[in-house]
Short mmCIF file of C-alpha atoms in Angstrom, two decimals:
data_model
loop_
_atom_site.label_atom_id
_atom_site.label_comp_id
_atom_site.label_asym_id
_atom_site.label_seq_id
_atom_site.Cartn_x
_atom_site.Cartn_y
_atom_site.Cartn_z
CA UNK A 210 99.61 91.87 109.35
CA UNK A 211 99.72 92.95 112.98
CA UNK A 212 97.33 91.46 115.50
CA UNK A 213 93.60 91.65 114.79
CA UNK A 214 92.23 95.13 115.36
CA UNK A 215 95.53 96.93 114.74
CA UNK A 216 96.11 99.26 111.82
CA UNK A 217 98.94 99.94 109.37
CA UNK A 218 100.78 98.16 106.59
CA UNK A 219 103.38 96.05 108.40
CA UNK A 220 106.51 94.23 107.25
CA UNK A 221 104.62 90.95 106.96
CA UNK A 222 101.59 92.43 105.22
CA UNK A 223 101.20 90.97 101.74
CA UNK A 224 100.28 93.98 99.62
CA UNK A 225 100.33 94.95 95.98
CA UNK A 226 101.32 98.43 94.76
CA UNK A 227 99.28 99.92 91.91
CA UNK A 228 100.91 102.85 90.11
CA UNK A 229 98.69 104.94 87.84
CA UNK A 230 99.45 106.97 84.75
CA UNK A 231 99.85 110.73 84.48
CA UNK A 232 102.78 111.61 82.26
CA UNK A 233 105.73 113.21 84.03
CA UNK A 234 103.66 113.49 87.21
CA UNK A 235 104.20 109.76 87.59
CA UNK A 236 107.76 110.39 88.73
CA UNK A 237 106.12 110.83 92.13
CA UNK A 238 105.93 107.01 92.17
CA UNK A 239 109.69 106.93 92.71
CA UNK A 240 109.29 108.86 95.96
CA UNK A 241 106.59 106.43 97.08
CA UNK A 242 108.90 103.47 96.43
CA UNK A 243 111.66 105.20 98.37
CA UNK A 244 109.44 105.76 101.42
CA UNK A 245 108.31 102.12 101.35
CA UNK A 246 111.87 100.88 100.94
CA UNK A 247 113.15 102.89 103.91
CA UNK A 248 110.56 101.17 106.09
CA UNK A 249 111.38 97.69 104.82
CA UNK A 250 108.03 97.40 102.99
CA UNK A 251 108.27 95.42 99.74
CA UNK A 252 105.16 94.93 97.59
CA UNK A 253 104.31 91.40 96.54
CA UNK A 254 103.77 92.79 93.04
CA UNK A 255 103.77 96.14 91.26
CA UNK A 256 100.91 96.75 88.83
CA UNK A 257 101.40 99.72 86.52
CA UNK A 258 99.72 101.80 83.86
CA UNK A 259 101.67 104.09 81.56
CA UNK A 260 104.38 105.92 83.52
CA UNK A 261 103.42 103.75 86.50
CA UNK A 262 104.40 100.74 84.41
CA UNK A 263 107.69 102.42 83.47
CA UNK A 264 108.66 103.22 87.07
CA UNK A 265 107.44 99.82 88.26
CA UNK A 266 109.45 98.03 85.57
CA UNK A 267 112.65 99.88 86.44
CA UNK A 268 112.22 99.00 90.12
CA UNK A 269 111.31 95.39 89.30
CA UNK A 270 114.44 95.12 87.15
CA UNK A 271 116.55 95.84 90.22
CA UNK A 272 117.11 99.61 90.23
CA UNK A 273 116.97 101.14 93.69
CA UNK A 274 114.63 104.10 94.37
CA UNK A 275 117.71 106.25 94.94
CA UNK A 276 119.13 105.34 91.52
CA UNK A 277 115.75 105.98 89.89
CA UNK A 278 115.57 109.36 91.60
CA UNK A 279 118.90 110.36 90.06
CA UNK A 280 117.74 109.26 86.61
CA UNK A 281 114.40 111.07 86.99
CA UNK A 282 115.69 114.47 88.04
CA UNK A 283 118.16 114.51 85.14
CA UNK A 284 115.64 113.66 82.42
CA UNK A 285 115.32 116.04 79.51
CA UNK A 286 112.39 116.48 77.17
CA UNK A 287 114.28 114.94 74.26
CA UNK A 288 114.82 111.78 76.35
CA UNK A 289 111.11 111.00 75.90
CA UNK A 290 109.28 113.46 73.65
CA UNK A 291 110.64 114.25 70.20
CA UNK A 292 108.12 115.41 67.61
CA UNK A 293 107.85 113.12 64.58
CA UNK A 294 108.28 115.95 62.09
CA UNK A 295 108.79 113.74 59.04
CA UNK A 296 105.72 111.61 59.71
CA UNK A 297 103.62 114.71 60.45
CA UNK A 298 104.83 116.40 57.25
CA UNK A 299 104.48 113.49 54.81
CA UNK A 300 101.73 111.33 56.34
CA UNK A 301 99.71 114.15 57.90
CA UNK A 302 96.55 112.67 59.44
CA UNK A 303 97.88 109.15 58.83
CA UNK A 304 100.98 109.80 60.92
CA UNK A 305 101.18 107.04 63.59
CA UNK A 306 101.75 109.52 66.42
CA UNK A 307 102.80 113.01 67.40
CA UNK A 308 106.06 111.81 68.98
CA UNK A 309 108.78 109.45 67.74
CA UNK A 310 109.22 106.05 69.37
CA UNK A 311 113.05 106.01 69.46
CA UNK A 312 113.64 108.15 72.61
CA UNK A 313 111.33 106.07 74.81
CA UNK A 314 112.78 102.86 73.36
CA UNK A 315 116.26 104.05 74.31
CA UNK A 316 115.19 104.94 77.85
CA UNK A 317 113.53 101.56 78.31
CA UNK A 318 116.61 99.76 77.03
CA UNK A 319 118.64 101.63 79.66
CA UNK A 320 116.19 100.69 82.43
CA UNK A 321 115.17 97.10 81.63
CA UNK A 322 117.28 95.97 78.66
CA UNK A 323 116.02 92.80 76.99
CA UNK A 324 114.49 91.21 80.09
CA UNK A 325 111.26 89.26 79.96
CA UNK A 326 108.83 89.29 82.88
CA UNK A 327 110.15 85.89 83.96
CA UNK A 328 113.62 87.37 84.35
CA UNK A 329 112.70 90.34 86.52
CA UNK A 330 114.01 90.51 90.08
CA UNK A 331 110.53 91.38 91.40
CA UNK A 332 107.00 90.58 90.12
CA UNK A 333 105.46 93.12 87.73
CA UNK A 334 102.17 93.39 85.84
CA UNK A 335 101.76 95.91 83.01
CA UNK A 336 98.36 97.19 81.90
CA UNK A 337 97.77 97.54 78.12
CA UNK A 338 94.87 97.61 75.66
CA UNK A 339 94.62 95.98 72.22
CA UNK A 340 93.81 98.97 70.00
CA UNK A 341 91.89 96.84 67.49
CA UNK A 342 89.74 94.69 69.79
CA UNK A 343 89.62 96.87 72.92
CA UNK A 344 90.83 93.89 74.99
CA UNK A 345 92.65 94.75 78.21
CA UNK A 346 95.80 92.61 78.54
CA UNK A 347 97.96 92.43 81.67
CA UNK A 348 101.48 91.40 80.68
CA UNK A 349 103.31 89.59 83.44
CA UNK A 350 100.18 87.84 84.66
CA UNK A 351 99.97 84.05 84.62
CA UNK A 352 100.66 82.78 81.08
CA UNK A 353 101.72 86.23 79.84
CA UNK A 354 105.24 86.39 81.26
CA UNK A 355 107.38 85.35 78.29
CA UNK A 356 107.43 88.69 76.49
CA UNK A 357 109.74 91.68 76.44
CA UNK A 358 109.18 93.96 79.42
CA UNK A 359 110.33 96.93 77.34
CA UNK A 360 107.71 96.23 74.66
CA UNK A 361 104.92 95.87 77.23
CA UNK A 362 105.91 99.08 79.01
CA UNK A 363 106.21 101.01 75.74
CA UNK A 364 102.69 99.85 74.85
CA UNK A 365 101.40 100.90 78.26
CA UNK A 366 102.92 104.36 77.76
CA UNK A 367 101.58 104.72 74.21
CA UNK A 368 98.80 107.22 74.80
CA UNK A 369 96.81 107.17 71.55
CA UNK A 370 97.91 109.95 69.26
CA UNK A 371 101.04 110.73 71.24
CA UNK A 372 103.09 107.53 70.81
CA UNK A 373 102.54 104.77 68.23
CA UNK A 374 101.01 101.42 69.24
CA UNK A 375 103.47 98.63 69.99
CA UNK A 376 103.24 95.21 68.34
CA UNK A 377 103.39 92.25 70.74
CA UNK A 378 102.68 88.73 69.50
CA UNK A 379 101.13 90.02 66.28
CA UNK A 380 98.70 92.43 67.96
CA UNK A 381 98.99 96.15 68.59
CA UNK A 382 98.72 97.62 72.07
CA UNK A 383 98.35 101.09 73.57
CA UNK A 384 98.11 102.75 76.98
CA UNK A 385 96.23 100.65 79.52
CA UNK A 386 94.76 103.87 80.92
CA UNK A 387 92.49 103.84 77.88
CA UNK A 388 90.40 101.36 79.87
CA UNK A 389 91.64 101.71 83.47
CA UNK A 390 94.26 104.15 84.66
CA UNK A 391 94.53 102.64 88.16
CA UNK A 392 93.95 98.89 87.67
CA UNK A 393 93.50 97.90 91.31
CA UNK A 394 91.12 95.05 90.48
CA UNK A 395 94.02 93.07 89.03
CA UNK A 396 95.35 92.68 92.58
CA UNK A 397 92.38 90.46 93.42
CA UNK A 398 94.03 87.68 91.44
CA UNK A 399 97.16 87.83 93.59
CA UNK A 400 95.76 86.87 96.98
CA UNK A 401 97.04 89.97 98.78
CA UNK A 402 95.83 91.37 102.12
CA UNK A 403 95.93 94.99 100.98
CA UNK A 404 96.14 97.09 97.82
CA UNK A 405 98.11 100.34 97.95
CA UNK A 406 97.24 102.61 95.02
CA UNK A 407 99.06 105.77 93.92
CA UNK A 408 96.98 108.13 91.78
CA UNK A 409 98.65 111.11 90.10
CA UNK A 410 95.66 112.23 88.03
CA UNK A 411 94.25 115.72 88.37
CA UNK A 412 90.81 116.00 86.79
CA UNK A 413 89.05 117.25 89.93
CA UNK A 414 91.20 120.39 89.95
CA UNK A 415 89.71 123.47 88.30
CA UNK A 416 91.71 124.57 85.26
CA UNK A 417 91.68 127.86 83.39
CA UNK A 418 92.66 128.60 79.81
CA UNK A 419 92.97 125.01 78.58
CA UNK A 420 90.99 125.96 75.48
CA UNK A 421 93.83 128.28 74.43
CA UNK A 422 96.72 125.84 74.91
CA UNK A 423 96.34 123.78 71.75
CA UNK A 424 94.90 120.40 70.81
CA UNK A 425 97.41 118.38 72.86
CA UNK A 426 96.46 120.18 76.08
CA UNK A 427 92.75 119.87 75.34
CA UNK A 428 93.07 116.16 74.57
CA UNK A 429 95.18 115.55 77.69
CA UNK A 430 92.69 117.36 79.89
CA UNK A 431 89.73 115.49 78.39
CA UNK A 432 91.57 112.22 79.02
CA UNK A 433 92.14 113.17 82.67
CA UNK A 434 88.44 113.90 83.14
CA UNK A 435 87.41 110.58 81.59
CA UNK A 436 89.92 108.64 83.71
CA UNK A 437 88.75 110.33 86.93
CA UNK A 438 85.09 109.57 86.20
CA UNK A 439 85.97 105.94 85.50
CA UNK A 440 88.04 105.69 88.68
CA UNK A 441 85.23 107.02 90.85
CA UNK A 442 82.80 104.48 89.40
CA UNK A 443 85.23 101.58 89.86
CA UNK A 444 85.96 102.39 93.49
CA UNK A 445 82.42 103.33 94.49
CA UNK A 446 81.48 99.74 95.32
CA UNK A 447 84.92 98.38 96.15
CA UNK A 448 84.98 95.81 98.97
CA UNK A 449 88.02 93.55 99.30
CA UNK A 450 90.90 93.51 99.59
CA UNK A 451 90.88 96.96 101.20
CA UNK A 452 92.58 99.77 99.32
CA UNK A 453 94.79 102.45 100.81
CA UNK A 454 94.64 105.33 98.34
CA UNK A 455 97.59 107.73 97.99
CA UNK A 456 97.26 110.92 95.98
CA UNK A 457 100.46 113.01 95.79
CA UNK A 458 99.64 116.68 95.35
CA UNK A 459 100.98 117.07 91.81
CA UNK A 460 97.79 118.18 90.11
CA UNK A 461 99.19 121.66 89.43
CA UNK A 462 101.93 120.22 87.21
CA UNK A 463 101.41 119.46 83.53
CA UNK A 464 101.84 115.84 82.39
CA UNK A 465 104.40 117.12 79.88
CA UNK A 466 106.36 119.48 82.15
CA UNK A 467 110.08 118.92 82.79
CA UNK A 468 110.41 121.92 85.12
CA UNK A 469 109.39 120.16 88.34
CA UNK A 470 111.12 116.78 88.25
CA UNK A 471 112.72 116.98 91.70
CA UNK A 472 109.49 118.34 93.18
CA UNK A 473 107.54 115.42 91.75
CA UNK A 474 109.78 112.79 93.32
CA UNK A 475 109.86 114.63 96.65
CA UNK A 476 106.09 115.01 96.73
CA UNK A 477 105.63 111.28 96.18
CA UNK A 478 107.97 110.66 99.09
CA UNK A 479 106.16 113.18 101.30
CA UNK A 480 102.75 111.67 100.57
CA UNK A 481 103.86 108.10 101.25
CA UNK A 482 105.88 108.96 104.35
CA UNK A 483 102.97 110.91 105.84
CA UNK A 484 100.57 108.07 105.08
CA UNK A 485 102.85 105.48 106.66
CA UNK A 486 103.29 107.66 109.76
CA UNK A 487 99.51 108.00 110.29
CA UNK A 488 98.82 104.43 111.31
CA UNK A 489 95.32 105.26 112.52
CA UNK A 490 94.18 105.83 108.92
CA UNK A 491 94.98 102.35 107.63
CA UNK A 492 92.42 99.54 107.41
CA UNK A 493 92.15 96.93 110.14
CA UNK A 494 92.08 93.24 109.42
CA UNK A 495 88.67 92.41 107.96
CA UNK A 496 87.90 95.99 106.86
CA UNK A 497 86.43 96.62 103.43
CA UNK A 498 86.44 99.54 101.03
CA UNK A 499 88.81 102.40 100.29
CA UNK A 500 90.94 104.18 102.90
CA UNK A 501 91.74 106.59 104.48
CA UNK A 502 88.25 107.54 105.62
CA UNK A 503 87.35 111.13 106.45
CA UNK A 504 84.29 112.50 108.23
CA UNK A 505 82.84 115.52 106.46
CA UNK A 506 79.79 117.75 106.62
CA UNK A 507 78.04 118.46 103.29
CA UNK A 508 76.14 121.72 102.88
CA UNK A 509 74.13 123.53 100.20
CA UNK A 510 74.15 127.33 99.95
CA UNK A 511 70.47 128.02 99.26
CA UNK A 512 71.09 131.43 97.71
CA UNK A 513 73.32 129.82 95.09
CA UNK A 514 71.09 126.81 94.35
CA UNK A 515 69.00 127.14 91.17
CA UNK A 516 67.18 123.80 91.53
CA UNK A 517 68.67 122.29 88.36
CA UNK A 518 68.80 118.79 89.89
CA UNK A 519 72.40 118.05 88.92
CA UNK A 520 73.09 116.84 92.46
CA UNK A 521 70.20 114.35 92.25
CA UNK A 522 71.79 112.90 89.12
CA UNK A 523 75.44 112.93 90.18
CA UNK A 524 75.33 112.13 93.91
CA UNK A 525 74.48 108.76 95.48
CA UNK A 526 70.76 108.04 95.29
CA UNK A 527 68.77 109.72 98.05
CA UNK A 528 71.53 112.01 99.26
CA UNK A 529 69.77 115.12 97.93
CA UNK A 530 66.12 116.07 97.51
CA UNK A 531 64.44 119.24 96.26
CA UNK A 532 62.24 121.00 98.81
CA UNK A 533 58.95 122.79 98.13
CA UNK A 534 60.87 125.84 96.91
CA UNK A 535 62.82 123.75 94.43
CA UNK A 536 66.07 124.06 96.37
CA UNK A 537 68.45 121.17 96.99
CA UNK A 538 68.58 119.80 100.55
CA UNK A 539 71.15 117.32 101.90
CA UNK A 540 69.35 114.40 103.55
CA UNK A 541 72.46 113.17 105.40
CA UNK A 542 74.90 116.06 105.94
CA UNK A 543 77.30 113.99 108.08
CA UNK A 544 79.25 111.68 105.81
CA UNK A 545 82.25 109.34 106.01
CA UNK A 546 84.13 109.59 102.75
CA UNK A 547 86.85 107.67 101.00
CA UNK A 548 89.34 109.74 98.95
CA UNK A 549 87.38 109.33 95.71
CA UNK A 550 83.98 110.23 97.20
CA UNK A 551 82.34 113.61 96.67
CA UNK A 552 82.96 113.96 92.96
CA UNK A 553 79.39 115.18 92.51
CA UNK A 554 80.37 118.52 94.09
CA UNK A 555 82.25 119.67 90.98
CA UNK A 556 79.16 119.04 88.83
CA UNK A 557 77.06 121.73 90.53
CA UNK A 558 76.91 124.54 87.93
CA UNK A 559 76.60 127.28 90.58
CA UNK A 560 79.10 125.81 93.07
CA UNK A 561 76.39 125.68 95.70
CA UNK A 562 77.56 122.43 97.32
CA UNK A 563 80.51 122.18 99.68
CA UNK A 564 82.03 119.61 102.02
CA UNK A 565 84.07 120.54 105.05
CA UNK A 566 85.91 118.39 107.60
CA UNK A 567 83.67 117.45 110.48
CA UNK A 568 84.39 119.34 113.74
CA UNK A 569 87.05 117.64 115.84
CA UNK A 570 84.62 116.96 118.71
CA UNK A 571 82.22 115.30 116.29
CA UNK A 572 84.96 113.05 114.89
CA UNK A 573 86.18 112.15 118.36
CA UNK A 574 82.66 111.21 119.35
CA UNK A 575 82.28 109.00 116.29
CA UNK A 576 85.58 107.24 117.01
CA UNK A 577 84.53 106.57 120.56
CA UNK A 578 81.26 104.92 119.61
#
């Protein structure tokens, strides 16, 4: 780190990089790796879920971000998703998955071959879940290194129903996002100074027409919502090591879309480059919690409020009260929020609650105190 009191991730900062799942949106992780690489910033370990595990494994195996970018923008749907027509026709509800395993196996063989975690050029941890016991297993962690990286990554990408579980050591594993899509807590075992997380989920974005797009779209959307709720709970009381939270703006893109591959990589690069250029937003030595912090003002539009009490249930305790007219009132309008704060706003059924950036003069005054 730099001297005490300074900000920013520096070349001697020991940090882990946590890459979350999100289908094709996870190609944004490649852009993040490219921005870090250009600045000489190398994570002590990459921890990945689902597509984050796939990108992390390819980088850990020695592929440069530039090479991964070329692979990513030339991907075709059949390179990953091929419907298992025979299984669906003959096994029906007992079909192991909607998609065949062979395309992803071929892609993983191209990226990591037959390497075990011990043979990787850079440390990697892959998040999976035992589908029978519900146990979360992190391949590549101490004592769990002597297994095929390709098998572990396939398992981490095996979203239930979409890809079949993968057998490893006599047990069957699926997508680690089933339990934790952004497994930052694993970094606590690594003795790092900082955790950099990259989240490509999109549940907080309002959607329209999902109900008409078929069961796969409905299931995918429901999964996003569950993962976002879990993430907010996990990070609500986070202390150390501090987290710097990146969120590339890819929420408008479907997890199964192949029409925006270049845009996805470029947006990951833009997000990381902007974050690394804004040194004032990074935690100082000794800081706790999730960064960057933002000062906001929370308001309730009284004419919209119906007094249902959803804000009392969803927001932090004591933040809202109902007045004598049964309307919600914010007890502390001026707030300092981490990126995952404020999720309660989307639970107001009449959209009566809003949060706006604090006026510049107010922020400057707070910084000067």
